[in-house]
């Protein structure tokens, strides 16, 4: 019988006898090691060994009979059936012939790799890791196994794990016949990541399906904590098209809490009664929690390997990696096809939006881009499945694969622990569940029987609200959206939404609001980072120290965070234009940032006070604007996103334009150099009246209709008392817009408008189209209605 196959002799075509996991390892060892990818050596115990085990113990009919008793409607006796089969297997004798062959292969591995090695013993079902189903975590793995006795114990337990409760139900749900699925075992040299780090890599964004990035995640110690969702991991995004082309293709660093570290047990191996006793979870030291696990060079290396693996398999991949603490090298320890994205209907885009406010209870990483409401059910173990009703919201410490039988019953899943690449997240995506993982305190702040609303519609962050809130659902058939000659662009503020909204019909981003990134991702006044020593509030200083701890200095924190948020937006829409408006906070809004009160003036009317361009060259803010410029230079020059254009808001006069442009040039942002284009907002009557002069200094005009209306009519746009006066259709406002568009055509300057009116009022859109506007930008929820209005206007004016 062919019971042992060394990895070097295995190919992907051997999946029927060694399972997807081992077949993939063999394929990589044999075909990709020459391309620089390091995979730990090992061997597989084939499916023949599993069938030999069952036949020698006369277990085939006994297992079949036990499975026949399973209630496949309610699964109420799943635990009883699964436990019974596992007991049968564990009380059976391990065949001497099979034991001898395994130990011979083990000794050969020791001779080849060195006497000090331990091994990972992993289950590889012969139906596992196929593109149709992930089988993620359905069977058991054992780490740091040393010695012949422990190796055979681990192999024996692997056979029993083919009948875990979750594996039985998974096969039923996916139409696999139990007795046609066998179990192969992989025995692989253990990478000593216990004192280093490990994690998971995806060759796309697994939440949105955006194919332009590699997602690298990981934590300190052995990788099971990341895979099982026991920790909130570090996350890094690398832009695939720019690998090997630019200095810095990493577009995001996200620090995880990494509270636990899985390390090898200090027990001597002869004292260990169970293979799982070989590892233990310890508290991660505070210093290591605030450190990234990988250097940028290592992140890029893993991304390059991921691309090679993806190209070889010709599909998106889910890859496990580990770093050896002894030699400092990186290794790929598993690779399987990514299984969830291929099932999605990309012709339909569903958009959800809360239409009433609620009290926020907790938040975490959001999966599912949806909103649901339901009753909280806090469960402490999968054995409590009877307590969960269809449509309840499952709340747990974490959801590892043991919880899989419950996932299809739950309307949503909320966990304290876990990340976007854990087994639980993978399976949640596979079954179409909405989830908020890694809340940290979900089981504490939520109560059994409480009604809550779970919102994962806003990109990577999921939020849990008290009560049943109202929301809107919009279903968009992408193919039915009309094409227009006028460019239709998006108004966006949150980079976490970018990958998903890039799926909508669009010509890029007409307005990316930098101040929202400063407020949400940074939260600190830039001058408080530049002049930290001036702060006197000890509480604020402590908070700033905490937020900036992982960076070499506080200015770098601001520049790097702003650059990465911008780069994520630019990557989502590349090579389409992304027009980034430099910060446009008013003084009272800046004062609300950490440390802000120490650097902001008191103003009676901030709306027409110290804002926009006037700040950029003024001593009170110039150094902060220079930090903004350094971030944008990093995005364009080092990260390679030349599709980023920069826009100046609230530029009152030509002299202001000159002053701002001089500061930008000083920072290395020179108009027309490396394709840099500068835009200016048209939101003050002076911008329209002197449009031809402004066109000498800017490549594009973006009409801000709200501010332009406010300043033309002298009417506060937020005043209910003046609501009858404040109208975008006022003749004087329309005249200024028409004037701007006419002068722009004369000077060859690009024109656009950002605002709600073109989606709300078809006649307003018709006015813009008739006057030859080049682009109109919409909020995502108004985009389709706006496109339809443009199409009607173009048809009416013969511009299609």
PDB file of N, CA and C in Angstrom, residues 487 489 507 509-514 566 569-570 575-582 632 635-636 641-648 664 669 672 674-680 698-701 749-751 774-775:
ATOM      1  N   UNK A 487     -18.325  62.842 -16.709  1.00  0.00           N
ATOM      2  CA  UNK A 487     -17.742  61.922 -15.733  1.00  0.00           C
ATOM      3  C   UNK A 487     -18.556  61.920 -14.437  1.00  0.00           C
ATOM      4  N   UNK A 489     -18.276  60.874 -10.536  1.00  0.00           N
ATOM      5  CA  UNK A 489     -17.253  60.551  -9.541  1.00  0.00           C
ATOM      6  C   UNK A 489     -17.879  60.481  -8.156  1.00  0.00           C
ATOM      7  N   UNK A 507     -15.987  57.163 -12.296  1.00  0.00           N
ATOM      8  CA  UNK A 507     -14.797  57.640 -13.004  1.00  0.00           C
ATOM      9  C   UNK A 507     -13.737  58.141 -12.032  1.00  0.00           C
ATOM     10  N   UNK A 509     -12.608  59.459  -7.867  1.00  0.00           N
ATOM     11  CA  UNK A 509     -13.054  60.197  -6.680  1.00  0.00           C
ATOM     12  C   UNK A 509     -12.880  61.680  -6.934  1.00  0.00           C
ATOM     13  N   UNK A 510     -14.001  62.398  -6.943  1.00  0.00           N
ATOM     14  CA  UNK A 510     -13.960  63.838  -7.203  1.00  0.00           C
ATOM     15  C   UNK A 510     -13.658  64.658  -5.974  1.00  0.00           C
ATOM     16  N   UNK A 511     -13.848  64.050  -4.792  1.00  0.00           N
ATOM     17  CA  UNK A 511     -13.554  64.761  -3.540  1.00  0.00           C
ATOM     18  C   UNK A 511     -13.262  63.739  -2.453  1.00  0.00           C
ATOM     19  N   UNK A 512     -12.005  63.715  -2.019  1.00  0.00           N
ATOM     20  CA  UNK A 512     -11.631  62.955  -0.826  1.00  0.00           C
ATOM     21  C   UNK A 512     -11.304  63.978   0.250  1.00  0.00           C
ATOM     22  N   UNK A 513     -12.036  63.936   1.355  1.00  0.00           N
ATOM     23  CA  UNK A 513     -11.917  64.947   2.396  1.00  0.00           C
ATOM     24  C   UNK A 513     -10.806  64.571   3.383  1.00  0.00           C
ATOM     25  N   UNK A 514      -9.682  65.264   3.291  1.00  0.00           N
ATOM     26  CA  UNK A 514      -8.549  64.959   4.159  1.00  0.00           C
ATOM     27  C   UNK A 514      -8.868  65.157   5.632  1.00  0.00           C
ATOM     28  N   UNK A 566      -4.667  57.831   2.446  1.00  0.00           N
ATOM     29  CA  UNK A 566      -4.820  58.358   1.090  1.00  0.00           C
ATOM     30  C   UNK A 566      -4.457  57.294   0.059  1.00  0.00           C
ATOM     31  N   UNK A 569      -7.187  54.772  -0.609  1.00  0.00           N
ATOM     32  CA  UNK A 569      -8.201  55.327  -1.509  1.00  0.00           C
ATOM     33  C   UNK A 569      -7.674  55.336  -2.942  1.00  0.00           C
ATOM     34  N   UNK A 570      -6.446  55.777  -3.130  1.00  0.00           N
ATOM     35  CA  UNK A 570      -5.864  55.857  -4.467  1.00  0.00           C
ATOM     36  C   UNK A 570      -5.739  54.481  -5.101  1.00  0.00           C
ATOM     37  N   UNK A 575      -6.279  53.315 -12.135  1.00  0.00           N
ATOM     38  CA  UNK A 575      -5.551  54.569 -12.370  1.00  0.00           C
ATOM     39  C   UNK A 575      -6.467  55.793 -12.486  1.00  0.00           C
ATOM     40  N   UNK A 576      -7.732  55.662 -12.077  1.00  0.00           N
ATOM     41  CA  UNK A 576      -8.653  56.802 -12.143  1.00  0.00           C
ATOM     42  C   UNK A 576      -8.204  57.894 -11.174  1.00  0.00           C
ATOM     43  N   UNK A 577      -8.637  59.113 -11.467  1.00  0.00           N
ATOM     44  CA  UNK A 577      -8.268  60.255 -10.628  1.00  0.00           C
ATOM     45  C   UNK A 577      -8.859  60.125  -9.225  1.00  0.00           C
ATOM     46  N   UNK A 578      -8.049  60.473  -8.233  1.00  0.00           N
ATOM     47  CA  UNK A 578      -8.511  60.657  -6.858  1.00  0.00           C
ATOM     48  C   UNK A 578      -8.090  62.069  -6.451  1.00  0.00           C
ATOM     49  N   UNK A 579      -9.079  62.972  -6.337  1.00  0.00           N
ATOM     50  CA  UNK A 579      -8.795  64.373  -6.026  1.00  0.00           C
ATOM     51  C   UNK A 579      -8.878  64.561  -4.514  1.00  0.00           C
ATOM     52  N   UNK A 580      -7.734  64.806  -3.905  1.00  0.00           N
ATOM     53  CA  UNK A 580      -7.631  64.931  -2.448  1.00  0.00           C
ATOM     54  C   UNK A 580      -7.673  66.408  -2.071  1.00  0.00           C
ATOM     55  N   UNK A 581      -8.689  66.778  -1.317  1.00  0.00           N
ATOM     56  CA  UNK A 581      -8.771  68.161  -0.830  1.00  0.00           C
ATOM     57  C   UNK A 581      -7.948  68.286   0.446  1.00  0.00           C
ATOM     58  N   UNK A 582      -7.000  69.182   0.455  1.00  0.00           N
ATOM     59  CA  UNK A 582      -6.189  69.415   1.643  1.00  0.00           C
ATOM     60  C   UNK A 582      -7.120  69.842   2.784  1.00  0.00           C
ATOM     61  N   UNK A 632       1.474  63.736   1.172  1.00  0.00           N
ATOM     62  CA  UNK A 632       1.047  63.611  -0.223  1.00  0.00           C
ATOM     63  C   UNK A 632       2.234  63.311  -1.142  1.00  0.00           C
ATOM     64  N   UNK A 635       2.800  59.638  -0.849  1.00  0.00           N
ATOM     65  CA  UNK A 635       1.808  58.888  -1.621  1.00  0.00           C
ATOM     66  C   UNK A 635       2.153  58.874  -3.102  1.00  0.00           C
ATOM     67  N   UNK A 636       2.531  60.006  -3.634  1.00  0.00           N
ATOM     68  CA  UNK A 636       2.772  60.116  -5.077  1.00  0.00           C
ATOM     69  C   UNK A 636       4.141  59.586  -5.487  1.00  0.00           C
ATOM     70  N   UNK A 641       1.386  56.549  -6.435  1.00  0.00           N
ATOM     71  CA  UNK A 641       0.019  56.855  -6.859  1.00  0.00           C
ATOM     72  C   UNK A 641      -0.051  58.242  -7.506  1.00  0.00           C
ATOM     73  N   UNK A 642       0.355  58.302  -8.760  1.00  0.00           N
ATOM     74  CA  UNK A 642       0.340  59.546  -9.521  1.00  0.00           C
ATOM     75  C   UNK A 642      -1.086  59.929  -9.933  1.00  0.00           C
ATOM     76  N   UNK A 643      -2.050  59.053  -9.653  1.00  0.00           N
ATOM     77  CA  UNK A 643      -3.451  59.407  -9.931  1.00  0.00           C
ATOM     78  C   UNK A 643      -4.018  60.360  -8.887  1.00  0.00           C
ATOM     79  N   UNK A 644      -3.248  60.636  -7.824  1.00  0.00           N
ATOM     80  CA  UNK A 644      -3.684  61.577  -6.799  1.00  0.00           C
ATOM     81  C   UNK A 644      -3.452  63.010  -7.269  1.00  0.00           C
ATOM     82  N   UNK A 645      -4.543  63.777  -7.286  1.00  0.00           N
ATOM     83  CA  UNK A 645      -4.467  65.201  -7.571  1.00  0.00           C
ATOM     84  C   UNK A 645      -4.812  65.948  -6.286  1.00  0.00           C
ATOM     85  N   UNK A 646      -4.279  67.145  -6.124  1.00  0.00           N
ATOM     86  CA  UNK A 646      -4.455  67.879  -4.873  1.00  0.00           C
ATOM     87  C   UNK A 646      -5.311  69.118  -5.092  1.00  0.00           C
ATOM     88  N   UNK A 647      -6.195  69.375  -4.138  1.00  0.00           N
ATOM     89  CA  UNK A 647      -7.135  70.481  -4.271  1.00  0.00           C
ATOM     90  C   UNK A 647      -7.056  71.407  -3.053  1.00  0.00           C
ATOM     91  N   UNK A 648      -7.064  72.698  -3.318  1.00  0.00           N
ATOM     92  CA  UNK A 648      -6.982  73.721  -2.277  1.00  0.00           C
ATOM     93  C   UNK A 648      -8.380  74.265  -2.001  1.00  0.00           C
ATOM     94  N   UNK A 664       3.885  74.594  -1.165  1.00  0.00           N
ATOM     95  CA  UNK A 664       3.844  73.243  -1.721  1.00  0.00           C
ATOM     96  C   UNK A 664       5.107  72.935  -2.519  1.00  0.00           C
ATOM     97  N   UNK A 669       6.199  69.464  -3.911  1.00  0.00           N
ATOM     98  CA  UNK A 669       4.976  69.247  -4.690  1.00  0.00           C
ATOM     99  C   UNK A 669       4.836  70.393  -5.692  1.00  0.00           C
ATOM    100  N   UNK A 672       2.685  70.244 -12.226  1.00  0.00           N
ATOM    101  CA  UNK A 672       3.110  69.689 -13.524  1.00  0.00           C
ATOM    102  C   UNK A 672       4.398  68.878 -13.438  1.00  0.00           C
ATOM    103  N   UNK A 674       6.182  65.538 -12.454  1.00  0.00           N
ATOM    104  CA  UNK A 674       5.714  64.162 -12.255  1.00  0.00           C
ATOM    105  C   UNK A 674       4.193  64.061 -12.417  1.00  0.00           C
ATOM    106  N   UNK A 675       3.652  64.913 -13.286  1.00  0.00           N
ATOM    107  CA  UNK A 675       2.227  64.841 -13.595  1.00  0.00           C
ATOM    108  C   UNK A 675       1.306  65.410 -12.538  1.00  0.00           C
ATOM    109  N   UNK A 676       1.842  66.150 -11.574  1.00  0.00           N
ATOM    110  CA  UNK A 676       0.995  66.668 -10.491  1.00  0.00           C
ATOM    111  C   UNK A 676       0.077  67.774 -11.003  1.00  0.00           C
ATOM    112  N   UNK A 677      -1.215  67.586 -10.769  1.00  0.00           N
ATOM    113  CA  UNK A 677      -2.199  68.617 -11.084  1.00  0.00           C
ATOM    114  C   UNK A 677      -2.773  69.184  -9.788  1.00  0.00           C
ATOM    115  N   UNK A 678      -3.007  70.501  -9.813  1.00  0.00           N
ATOM    116  CA  UNK A 678      -3.592  71.184  -8.661  1.00  0.00           C
ATOM    117  C   UNK A 678      -4.973  71.710  -9.031  1.00  0.00           C
ATOM    118  N   UNK A 679      -5.920  71.482  -8.130  1.00  0.00           N
ATOM    119  CA  UNK A 679      -7.281  71.989  -8.307  1.00  0.00           C
ATOM    120  C   UNK A 679      -7.555  73.019  -7.212  1.00  0.00           C
ATOM    121  N   UNK A 680      -8.591  73.819  -7.444  1.00  0.00           N
ATOM    122  CA  UNK A 680      -9.037  74.763  -6.428  1.00  0.00           C
ATOM    123  C   UNK A 680     -10.548  74.676  -6.317  1.00  0.00           C
ATOM    124  N   UNK A 698      -4.101  76.910 -11.437  1.00  0.00           N
ATOM    125  CA  UNK A 698      -4.728  75.630 -11.136  1.00  0.00           C
ATOM    126  C   UNK A 698      -5.190  74.932 -12.414  1.00  0.00           C
ATOM    127  N   UNK A 699      -5.200  73.599 -12.358  1.00  0.00           N
ATOM    128  CA  UNK A 699      -5.580  72.791 -13.518  1.00  0.00           C
ATOM    129  C   UNK A 699      -7.066  72.457 -13.538  1.00  0.00           C
ATOM    130  N   UNK A 700      -7.738  72.643 -12.413  1.00  0.00           N
ATOM    131  CA  UNK A 700      -9.147  72.295 -12.358  1.00  0.00           C
ATOM    132  C   UNK A 700      -9.899  73.097 -11.326  1.00  0.00           C
ATOM    133  N   UNK A 701     -11.196  73.264 -11.575  1.00  0.00           N
ATOM    134  CA  UNK A 701     -12.103  73.919 -10.632  1.00  0.00           C
ATOM    135  C   UNK A 701     -13.109  72.885 -10.126  1.00  0.00           C
ATOM    136  N   UNK A 749      -9.674  74.653 -18.587  1.00  0.00           N
ATOM    137  CA  UNK A 749      -9.565  74.165 -17.214  1.00  0.00           C
ATOM    138  C   UNK A 749     -10.663  73.138 -16.928  1.00  0.00           C
ATOM    139  N   UNK A 750     -10.288  72.030 -16.315  1.00  0.00           N
ATOM    140  CA  UNK A 750     -11.278  70.997 -15.973  1.00  0.00           C
ATOM    141  C   UNK A 750     -12.278  71.558 -14.957  1.00  0.00           C
ATOM    142  N   UNK A 751     -13.552  71.142 -15.087  1.00  0.00           N
ATOM    143  CA  UNK A 751     -14.578  71.606 -14.153  1.00  0.00           C
ATOM    144  C   UNK A 751     -15.346  70.435 -13.552  1.00  0.00           C
ATOM    145  N   UNK A 774     -17.540  69.100 -16.819  1.00  0.00           N
ATOM    146  CA  UNK A 774     -16.796  67.888 -17.158  1.00  0.00           C
ATOM    147  C   UNK A 774     -17.131  66.713 -16.248  1.00  0.00           C
ATOM    148  N   UNK A 775     -17.378  66.976 -14.965  1.00  0.00           N
ATOM    149  CA  UNK A 775     -17.639  65.876 -14.027  1.00  0.00           C
ATOM    150  C   UNK A 775     -18.556  66.348 -12.906  1.00  0.00           C
TER     151      UNK A 775
END
